[in-house]
């Protein structure tokens, strides 16, 4: 197996163009499991850990640009105020050891429907930055996933990072699993409120790809349009309808972690809970909630 | 870019056609600089145990779930089974063997003995390295999933915090109560 260790982003793109079958390696928390168990026998590994550009994040216009190699531990300690749902999700990934190595870029690279970074990125309206020697392009996160563990990444492309606007309102992430540490979520959900503007959602582990609940977003944005300013209590039926629409957007399956029915139930609960928490935060931020 | 030029894999005829399978790595392990040629597929855990004779770090699962292989890489706790050895060139690794100063035990090691924080001891090297990394993280004010006030830059390491922060280390013998007590004693 060939081992390639570029020290600059330009070298990395050159190497990927020359060896399109080289497997990129970031934190290695997915790649090494496959290598150790013989599930991946790549001809070449493209180690991206020596590229400083991938480890940085910075404001860029009204968005934040986060390099693919920023670890979960750093998303928690450095970006919790600007990307709260992503930081909350990051706090639940694997274990502290996994969070010291694993990255949101690697999560996108694996494109698992259960990846915990995906629902917050979807809810936050993030874009993935892809690049090759042919050029750079940006893809909305919901267009990035092409199927279970498949994405629109071309063989000569690498993930440079992602862009997302810093939170303008409350954001929440919640997941259900059999224990807190080191389990793949049965279901997960992220919600972002953008006061005066709209609502973002992201569903994990309940379909072939991570999903947005478009109808739920539209419904809630309509209900909140004249409530952002008033900050009064949300009627129960509004919360209930939102939860139904979230569950309805999912395309869950039965598997060892849970049945489709259970997943739909969990999504309803998570949607109701996150909306209740987020709306209470919004009300507190102003005159107070009835 | 480092594209290793020499290869030693396979038979003599195959070597020419095959990409090189081994790479020179310079790494500091417990303070000593090691220059070794490692198999490109080898994990740091295997290199520590089989090439450097440091058998403290244990292989429990080989896929990041048990924490028995935990070591400190540039000061941060990681699962050595998930680190490709060729990627640690120029890095610093500390294993359980490097926690003492040669004469005195690390306070965590002393507390583990004092509090009887193990039965078979298989998970202990990983627990110790993980606890060292965990205390360093807490000292930097890092919040955990159970920290109530995320803005608090000095989280109190009570039992719930220690259990959450040590959740990457399993103990088949179930010595958790004493592990938590030992770490709590050192955390103060
Ligand atoms: C014990 C354990 C527990 C885990 N728990 C969770 C969990 O709770 N939630 C969760 O979501 N995940 C979990 N994971 C999976 C894993 O940690 C995450 O998917 C992580 O985000 C992967 O990031 P990485 O940097 O380690 O990626 P790597 O393993 O380095 O790479 C992952 C994939 O992305 C590709 N890739 C990496 N970087 C790039 C790039 N820049 N451009 C193009 N392709 C790239 C790689 O080729 C590979 O296919 C767990 C894994 C383990 C071992
Ligand atoms: S052997 Fe590395 S985590 Fe289990
Ligand atoms: S003491 Fe035996 S596994 Fe922990």
Coordinates of C-alpha atoms and ligand atoms in Angstrom, one line a residue:
Chain A
X1 CA 0.0 0.0 0.0
X2 CA 1.3 3.4 -1.0
X3 CA 1.4 6.0 1.6
X4 CA 1.0 9.6 0.5
X5 CA 1.6 12.5 2.9
X6 CA 1.1 15.9 1.3
X7 CA 2.0 19.0 3.3
X8 CA -0.1 21.5 1.4
X9 CA -3.6 21.5 0.1
X10 CA -2.3 22.0 -3.5
X11 CA -0.1 18.9 -3.1
X12 CA -3.1 16.9 -1.7
X13 CA -5.3 17.8 -4.7
X14 CA -2.5 16.9 -7.1
X15 CA -2.0 13.5 -5.4
X16 CA -5.8 12.8 -5.5
X17 CA -5.8 13.6 -9.2
X18 CA -2.8 11.3 -9.8
X19 CA -4.1 8.5 -7.6
X20 CA -7.9 8.8 -7.7
X21 CA -8.3 5.4 -5.8
X22 CA -6.2 6.7 -2.9
X23 CA -8.3 6.6 0.3
X24 CA -8.2 10.0 2.1
X25 CA -7.3 9.7 5.8
X26 CA -8.3 12.4 8.3
X27 CA -8.9 11.4 12.0
X28 CA -8.9 7.7 10.8
X29 CA -11.8 6.8 13.2
X30 CA -13.7 5.3 10.3
X31 CA -10.8 4.4 7.9
X32 CA -8.8 2.5 10.5
X33 CA -11.7 0.4 11.6
X34 CA -12.0 -0.8 8.0
X35 CA -8.2 -1.2 7.6
X36 CA -7.8 -3.2 10.9
X37 CA -10.6 -5.5 9.9
X38 CA -9.5 -6.0 6.3
X39 CA -12.7 -4.4 5.0
X40 CA -10.7 -1.8 3.2
X41 CA -7.6 -2.8 1.3
X42 CA -6.7 0.5 -0.5
X43 CA -3.8 0.6 -2.9
X44 CA -2.9 3.9 -1.5
X45 CA -3.7 6.1 1.5
X46 CA -3.8 9.9 1.3
X47 CA -2.9 11.2 4.7
X48 CA -4.5 14.7 5.1
X49 CA -3.3 15.2 8.7
X50 CA -0.2 17.2 7.8
X51 CA -2.1 19.9 5.9
X52 CA -2.5 23.0 8.1
X53 CA -5.2 24.6 6.0
X54 CA -7.7 21.8 6.8
X55 CA -7.3 22.5 10.6
X56 CA -8.4 26.1 10.5
X57 CA -11.7 27.9 10.7
X58 CA -12.5 31.6 10.2
X59 CA -15.3 34.0 9.5
X60 CA -15.8 34.6 5.8
X61 CA -18.4 37.2 4.9
X62 CA -21.5 36.5 6.9
X63 CA -20.6 32.8 7.1
X64 CA -18.1 30.7 9.0
X65 CA -15.7 28.6 7.0
X66 CA -14.6 25.5 8.8
X67 CA -11.8 23.2 7.5
X68 CA -12.6 19.5 7.0
X69 CA -9.9 18.6 9.6
X70 CA -11.3 20.5 12.6
X71 CA -11.9 17.8 15.3
X72 CA -15.1 17.3 17.2
X73 CA -13.2 18.3 20.4
X74 CA -12.4 21.6 18.8
X75 CA -15.9 22.1 17.4
X76 CA -17.1 21.8 21.0
X77 CA -14.5 24.0 22.6
X78 CA -14.1 26.7 19.9
X79 CA -17.4 26.9 18.1
X80 CA -20.2 26.1 20.6
X81 CA -21.4 29.8 20.6
X82 CA -21.5 30.1 16.8
X83 CA -22.6 26.6 15.8
X84 CA -24.4 25.3 18.9
X85 CA -26.2 22.4 17.4
X86 CA -23.1 21.1 15.7
X87 CA -21.2 21.5 19.0
X88 CA -24.0 19.7 20.9
X89 CA -23.8 16.8 18.3
X90 CA -20.0 16.7 18.5
X91 CA -20.2 16.3 22.2
X92 CA -22.1 13.0 21.8
X93 CA -19.8 11.5 19.1
X94 CA -18.2 8.2 20.2
X95 CA -15.9 8.9 23.1
X96 CA -13.5 11.6 24.2
X97 CA -10.7 9.7 22.4
X98 CA -12.8 9.5 19.2
X99 CA -13.6 13.2 19.5
X100 CA -9.9 14.1 19.8
X101 CA -9.4 12.6 16.3
X102 CA -12.6 12.4 14.4
X103 CA -13.7 15.3 12.2
X104 CA -16.9 16.6 10.6
X105 CA -15.0 16.4 7.3
X106 CA -14.5 12.7 7.9
X107 CA -18.2 12.3 8.9
X108 CA -19.2 13.9 5.5
X109 CA -16.6 11.7 3.8
X110 CA -18.2 8.5 5.2
X111 CA -21.7 9.9 4.4
X112 CA -23.4 7.5 6.8
X113 CA -27.1 8.2 7.3
X114 CA -26.3 8.0 11.0
X115 CA -23.4 10.6 11.0
X116 CA -24.1 12.9 13.9
X117 CA -22.6 16.0 12.3
X118 CA -25.2 15.8 9.4
X119 CA -28.4 16.9 11.1
X120 CA -26.9 20.1 12.5
X121 CA -25.3 20.9 9.2
X122 CA -28.6 20.4 7.4
X123 CA -30.5 22.5 10.0
X124 CA -27.9 25.2 9.8
X125 CA -28.1 25.4 6.0
X126 CA -24.5 24.5 5.6
X127 CA -22.7 24.1 2.3
X128 CA -19.9 21.5 1.7
X129 CA -16.8 22.8 -0.2
X130 CA -15.4 20.3 -2.6
X131 CA -12.2 20.8 -4.6
X132 CA -10.0 19.1 -7.2
X133 CA -7.3 20.3 -9.5
X134 CA -10.2 21.1 -11.9
X135 CA -11.6 23.6 -9.5
X136 CA -13.7 24.2 -6.4
X137 CA -17.5 23.9 -6.0
X138 CA -20.0 24.3 -3.2
X139 CA -22.8 21.9 -2.6
X140 CA -25.7 22.3 -0.2
X141 CA -25.4 19.6 2.5
X142 CA -28.8 18.1 1.4
X143 CA -27.5 17.7 -2.1
X144 CA -24.2 16.2 -0.9
X145 CA -25.6 12.8 0.1
X146 CA -26.4 10.5 -2.8
X147 CA -27.4 7.3 -0.8
X148 CA -26.4 5.2 2.1
X149 CA -22.6 5.9 2.5
X150 CA -22.5 7.6 -0.9
X151 CA -22.0 11.2 -1.8
X152 CA -21.5 13.4 -4.9
X153 CA -17.8 13.6 -4.3
X154 CA -15.9 12.8 -7.5
X155 CA -12.9 10.4 -7.5
X156 CA -10.5 13.3 -7.9
X157 CA -12.2 15.5 -5.4
X158 CA -11.5 16.2 -1.7
X159 CA -13.6 17.9 0.9
X160 CA -12.0 21.2 1.8
X161 CA -14.5 22.1 4.6
X162 CA -18.0 23.4 5.1
X163 CA -19.6 26.9 5.3
X164 CA -22.4 27.8 7.6
X165 CA -23.9 31.0 9.0
X166 CA -23.3 31.4 12.7
X167 CA -26.5 30.8 14.7
X168 CA -28.9 33.8 14.9
X169 CA -31.2 32.0 17.3
X170 CA -31.5 28.8 19.4
X171 CA -30.3 25.5 18.0
X172 CA -30.7 22.0 19.4
X173 CA -29.5 18.5 18.7
X174 CA -31.0 15.4 20.3
X175 CA -30.4 11.8 19.7
X176 CA -31.6 8.5 21.0
X177 CA -29.4 5.5 21.5
X178 CA -29.0 2.6 23.9
X179 CA -26.3 4.4 26.0
X180 CA -24.6 7.8 26.0
X181 CA -21.2 6.8 24.7
X182 CA -20.1 4.9 21.6
X183 CA -23.4 3.9 20.1
X184 CA -24.8 4.6 16.6
X185 CA -27.9 6.7 17.1
X186 CA -31.3 5.0 16.6
X187 CA -32.5 8.4 15.5
X188 CA -31.3 12.0 15.8
X189 CA -32.7 15.4 15.1
X190 CA -31.5 18.9 14.9
X191 CA -33.4 22.2 14.9
X192 CA -32.3 25.7 14.2
X193 CA -34.5 28.7 14.7
X194 CA -33.6 31.8 12.7
X195 CA -35.8 34.6 14.3
X196 CA -37.5 36.7 11.8
X197 CA -36.4 34.4 9.0
X198 CA -37.3 30.8 9.3
X199 CA -36.5 27.3 10.6
X200 CA -34.0 24.6 9.7
X201 CA -34.2 20.9 10.4
X202 CA -32.0 17.8 10.0
X203 CA -32.9 14.1 10.6
X204 CA -30.4 11.4 11.1
X205 CA -30.6 7.6 11.0
X206 CA -34.1 7.6 9.6
X207 CA -33.6 7.2 5.9
X208 CA -31.0 6.2 3.2
X209 CA -29.4 9.6 3.7
X210 CA -29.6 12.3 6.4
X211 CA -32.8 14.4 5.5
X212 CA -34.4 17.8 5.9
X213 CA -38.0 17.9 6.9
X214 CA -39.1 20.5 4.4
X215 CA -42.8 20.5 5.1
X216 CA -42.2 20.8 8.8
X217 CA -39.8 23.7 8.2
X218 CA -42.4 25.5 6.0
X219 CA -45.2 24.9 8.4
X220 CA -43.3 26.1 11.4
X221 CA -41.9 29.2 9.6
X222 CA -45.5 30.1 8.8
X223 CA -46.7 29.6 12.4
X224 CA -43.8 31.6 13.8
X225 CA -43.9 34.5 11.3
X226 CA -45.9 36.8 13.6
X227 CA -44.7 35.1 16.8
X228 CA -41.0 36.0 16.6
X229 CA -41.7 39.4 18.0
X230 CA -44.5 38.5 20.4
X231 CA -42.6 35.6 22.0
X232 CA -45.8 34.1 23.4
X233 CA -46.3 30.4 24.2
X234 CA -46.6 28.1 21.2
X235 CA -50.0 26.3 21.1
X236 CA -49.7 22.6 21.7
X237 CA -51.3 21.7 18.3
X238 CA -48.6 23.7 16.5
X239 CA -45.9 21.7 18.3
X240 CA -47.8 18.5 17.6
X241 CA -48.3 19.2 13.9
X242 CA -44.6 20.1 13.6
X243 CA -43.6 16.8 15.2
X244 CA -46.0 14.9 12.8
X245 CA -44.5 16.6 9.8
X246 CA -40.9 15.8 11.0
X247 CA -41.8 12.1 11.5
X248 CA -43.6 12.1 8.1
X249 CA -40.4 13.4 6.3
X250 CA -38.4 10.4 7.5
X251 CA -38.0 7.2 5.5
X252 CA -37.0 4.8 8.3
X253 CA -36.3 1.1 8.0
X254 CA -36.4 -1.7 10.5
X255 CA -32.9 -2.8 11.6
X256 CA -31.1 -4.1 14.6
X257 CA -31.1 -0.7 16.3
X258 CA -34.9 -0.2 16.0
X259 CA -38.0 -0.6 14.0
X260 CA -39.3 1.9 11.5
X261 CA -42.3 2.6 13.8
X262 CA -40.1 3.2 16.8
X263 CA -38.0 5.6 14.8
X264 CA -41.0 7.6 13.7
X265 CA -42.1 7.7 17.4
X266 CA -38.6 8.8 18.5
X267 CA -38.6 11.5 15.9
X268 CA -41.9 12.9 17.0
X269 CA -40.6 13.0 20.6
X270 CA -37.3 14.6 19.6
X271 CA -39.0 17.2 17.4
X272 CA -41.4 18.2 20.1
X273 CA -38.7 18.4 22.7
X274 CA -36.2 20.4 20.7
X275 CA -38.9 22.8 19.6
X276 CA -40.1 23.3 23.1
X277 CA -36.5 24.0 24.4
X278 CA -35.6 26.2 21.4
X279 CA -38.8 28.3 21.7
X280 CA -38.4 28.7 25.4
X281 CA -34.8 30.0 24.8
X282 CA -36.2 32.4 22.2
X283 CA -38.8 33.7 24.6
X284 CA -36.2 34.1 27.3
X285 CA -34.0 36.1 25.0
X286 CA -36.8 38.7 24.8
X287 CA -39.6 39.8 27.1
X288 CA -40.3 36.4 28.4
X289 CA -42.6 33.6 27.5
X290 CA -46.1 33.1 28.7
Chain B
X1 CA 5.4 15.6 -0.4
X2 CA 6.8 12.4 1.2
X3 CA 6.4 9.6 -1.3
X4 CA 8.5 6.9 0.1
X5 CA 10.9 5.5 -2.5
X6 CA 12.2 2.3 -1.0
X7 CA 10.0 -0.8 -0.6
X8 CA 10.6 -4.1 0.9
X9 CA 7.2 -5.8 0.5
X10 CA 6.7 -9.1 -1.4
X11 CA 9.2 -11.1 -3.3
X12 CA 12.1 -9.6 -5.3
X13 CA 10.2 -9.6 -8.6
X14 CA 7.1 -8.0 -7.2
X15 CA 8.9 -5.3 -5.4
X16 CA 9.5 -3.3 -8.5
X17 CA 5.9 -3.2 -9.6
X18 CA 4.4 -2.7 -6.1
X19 CA 4.3 0.6 -4.3
X20 CA 6.6 0.7 -1.2
X21 CA 5.0 -0.9 1.8
X22 CA 7.1 0.6 4.5
X23 CA 8.0 4.1 5.6
X24 CA 10.7 5.6 7.9
X25 CA 9.2 7.4 10.9
X26 CA 10.9 9.4 13.6
X27 CA 8.8 9.6 16.7
X28 CA 9.3 10.5 20.4
X29 CA 8.1 7.7 22.6
X30 CA 8.1 8.3 26.3
X31 CA 10.8 10.9 25.8
X32 CA 13.1 8.8 23.7
X33 CA 13.5 9.5 20.0
X34 CA 12.8 6.4 17.9
X35 CA 13.7 6.0 14.2
X36 CA 11.8 3.1 12.8
X37 CA 10.7 1.7 9.5
X38 CA 7.0 0.9 9.8
X39 CA 4.6 -1.1 7.7
X40 CA 2.3 1.4 6.0
X41 CA -0.8 -0.6 7.3
X42 CA 0.4 -1.0 10.9
X43 CA -1.5 0.8 13.7
X44 CA 0.4 2.7 16.3
X45 CA -0.8 0.1 18.8
X46 CA 0.9 -2.7 17.0
X47 CA 4.1 -0.8 16.5
X48 CA 4.3 0.1 20.2
X49 CA 3.6 -3.4 21.3
X50 CA 5.4 -5.5 18.7
X51 CA 8.3 -3.2 17.5
X52 CA 9.1 -1.2 20.5
X53 CA 8.2 -3.8 23.2
X54 CA 5.9 -1.4 25.0
X55 CA 3.1 -3.8 25.9
X56 CA 1.4 -1.5 28.4
X57 CA -1.2 -0.3 25.9
X58 CA -3.6 -3.3 25.3
X59 CA -5.6 -4.4 22.3
X60 CA -9.1 -5.1 23.5
X61 CA -11.2 -4.6 20.3
X62 CA -8.9 -3.0 17.6
X63 CA -11.7 -0.6 16.6
X64 CA -11.9 2.2 19.0
X65 CA -14.6 0.9 21.3
X66 CA -12.8 -0.2 24.5
X67 CA -10.1 2.3 25.2
X68 CA -7.6 -0.3 26.4
X69 CA -5.1 1.1 23.8
X70 CA -5.4 4.7 24.9
X71 CA -2.1 6.7 24.7
X72 CA -1.3 10.4 24.7
X73 CA -0.4 11.7 21.2
X74 CA 1.0 15.2 21.4
X75 CA -0.6 15.5 24.8
X76 CA -4.1 14.4 23.7
X77 CA -5.7 11.0 24.5
X78 CA -6.3 8.8 21.5
X79 CA -7.0 5.2 20.7
X80 CA -3.7 3.9 19.4
X81 CA -5.5 1.2 17.4
X82 CA -7.1 3.9 15.3
X83 CA -3.8 5.7 14.6
X84 CA -1.9 4.7 11.5
X85 CA 1.7 4.4 12.7
X86 CA 3.1 6.2 9.6
X87 CA 1.2 9.3 10.4
X88 CA 3.0 9.9 13.8
X89 CA 6.2 11.1 12.1
X90 CA 7.6 13.9 14.3
X91 CA 5.0 13.4 16.9
X92 CA 5.2 12.7 20.7
X93 CA 3.7 9.6 22.1
X94 CA 3.4 8.8 25.8
X95 CA 2.3 5.4 27.0
X96 CA 1.5 4.1 30.5
X97 CA 5.2 3.1 30.7
X98 CA 6.0 6.8 30.4
X99 CA 3.7 8.1 33.2
X100 CA 6.2 7.7 36.0
X101 CA 9.3 9.8 36.3
X102 CA 11.3 6.7 36.7
X103 CA 11.2 6.5 40.5
X104 CA 7.8 7.8 41.7
X105 CA 4.4 6.6 40.4
X106 CA 2.2 9.2 38.7
X107 CA -0.4 10.3 41.2
X108 CA -3.1 8.6 39.2
X109 CA -1.2 5.3 39.4
X110 CA -0.8 5.7 43.1
X111 CA -4.4 6.4 43.5
X112 CA -5.5 3.4 41.4
X113 CA -3.4 1.2 43.7
X114 CA -4.6 2.9 46.9
X115 CA -8.3 2.7 45.8
X116 CA -8.0 -0.8 44.3
X117 CA -9.2 0.5 41.0
X118 CA -8.8 -2.8 39.0
X119 CA -9.2 -6.5 39.1
X120 CA -7.5 -8.2 36.2
X121 CA -5.7 -4.9 35.2
X122 CA -6.2 -5.3 31.5
X123 CA -8.0 -2.0 31.0
X124 CA -5.8 -0.2 33.5
X125 CA -3.1 1.2 31.2
X126 CA -5.8 2.7 29.0
X127 CA -7.7 4.0 32.0
X128 CA -4.6 5.7 33.3
X129 CA -3.6 7.4 30.0
X130 CA -7.2 8.4 29.4
X131 CA -7.5 9.9 32.9
X132 CA -4.3 11.9 32.4
X133 CA -5.7 13.3 29.1
X134 CA -9.0 13.9 30.7
X135 CA -7.6 15.9 33.6
X136 CA -5.6 18.0 31.1
X137 CA -8.8 18.7 29.1
X138 CA -10.8 19.6 32.3
X139 CA -7.9 21.9 33.3
X140 CA -8.5 23.8 30.0
X141 CA -12.1 24.3 31.0
X142 CA -13.5 21.8 28.4
X143 CA -17.2 21.1 29.0
X144 CA -18.6 17.6 28.6
X145 CA -22.0 16.3 27.6
X146 CA -23.2 16.5 31.3
X147 CA -21.7 19.9 32.1
X148 CA -24.7 22.0 33.0
X149 CA -23.1 25.4 32.6
X150 CA -21.2 25.4 29.3
X151 CA -19.7 28.8 30.0
X152 CA -18.1 27.5 33.2
X153 CA -14.4 27.4 32.6
X154 CA -13.7 25.3 35.7
X155 CA -16.1 22.3 35.6
X156 CA -16.3 20.4 38.9
X157 CA -15.3 16.8 38.3
X158 CA -18.0 15.1 40.3
X159 CA -18.9 11.5 39.8
X160 CA -21.2 12.2 36.8
X161 CA -18.6 14.3 35.1
X162 CA -15.9 11.6 35.6
X163 CA -18.1 8.8 34.3
X164 CA -19.0 10.8 31.2
X165 CA -15.5 11.9 30.6
X166 CA -14.1 8.4 31.0
X167 CA -16.9 6.8 28.9
X168 CA -14.3 5.8 26.2
X169 CA -12.7 3.3 28.6
X170 CA -14.5 0.0 29.3
X171 CA -13.7 -2.3 32.2
X172 CA -14.8 -5.9 31.8
X173 CA -14.3 -6.5 35.5
X174 CA -16.6 -3.7 36.4
X175 CA -14.1 -1.9 38.6
X176 CA -15.8 1.4 37.8
X177 CA -16.7 2.6 41.3
X178 CA -13.1 2.4 42.4
X179 CA -11.8 3.8 39.1
X180 CA -14.1 6.8 39.5
X181 CA -13.0 7.2 43.2
X182 CA -9.3 7.1 42.3
X183 CA -9.7 9.7 39.6
X184 CA -11.9 11.8 41.8
X185 CA -9.2 11.8 44.5
X186 CA -6.5 13.1 42.1
X187 CA -8.9 15.6 40.5
X188 CA -9.3 17.0 44.0
Ligands
LIG1 C1 -15.8 3.7 18.6 C2 -16.4 4.6 17.6 C3 -17.5 5.4 17.9 C4 -18.1 6.3 16.9 N1 -19.2 7.0 17.3 C5 -19.7 7.8 16.4 C6 -20.9 8.6 16.7 O1 -21.4 8.6 17.9 N2 -21.4 9.4 15.8 C7 -20.9 9.5 14.5 O2 -21.4 10.3 13.7 N3 -19.8 8.8 14.2 C8 -19.2 7.9 15.1 N4 -18.1 7.2 14.7 C9 -17.6 7.3 13.3 C10 -16.5 8.3 13.1 O3 -15.8 8.6 14.3 C11 -17.0 9.5 12.4 O4 -17.7 9.2 11.2 C12 -15.9 10.6 12.2 O5 -16.6 11.8 11.9 C13 -15.0 10.2 11.1 O6 -14.1 11.3 11.0 P1 -12.5 11.0 10.7 O7 -11.8 12.4 10.7 O8 -12.0 10.1 11.8 O9 -12.6 10.3 9.3 P2 -11.7 9.2 8.6 O10 -11.8 7.9 9.2 O11 -10.3 9.7 8.4 O12 -12.4 9.3 7.2 C14 -13.7 8.9 7.0 C15 -14.1 8.9 5.5 O13 -14.0 10.1 4.9 C16 -13.1 10.2 3.9 N5 -12.4 11.5 4.1 C17 -11.9 12.0 5.2 N6 -11.4 13.2 5.0 C18 -11.7 13.5 3.7 C19 -11.6 14.7 2.9 N7 -11.0 15.8 3.4 N8 -12.0 14.7 1.6 C20 -12.6 13.5 1.1 N9 -12.8 12.4 1.8 C21 -12.4 12.4 3.1 C22 -12.2 9.0 4.2 O14 -11.6 8.5 3.0 C23 -13.2 8.0 4.7 O15 -13.9 7.4 3.7 C24 -17.5 6.3 15.7 C25 -16.4 5.6 15.4 C26 -15.8 4.8 16.3 C27 -14.6 4.0 16.0
LIG2 S1 -8.1 -1.7 21.2 FE1 -8.2 0.4 20.7 S2 -10.1 1.0 21.6 FE2 -10.1 -1.2 21.9
LIG3 S1 -9.7 -4.4 35.7 FE1 -10.2 -6.1 34.4 S2 -11.0 -5.0 32.6 FE2 -10.8 -3.4 34.0

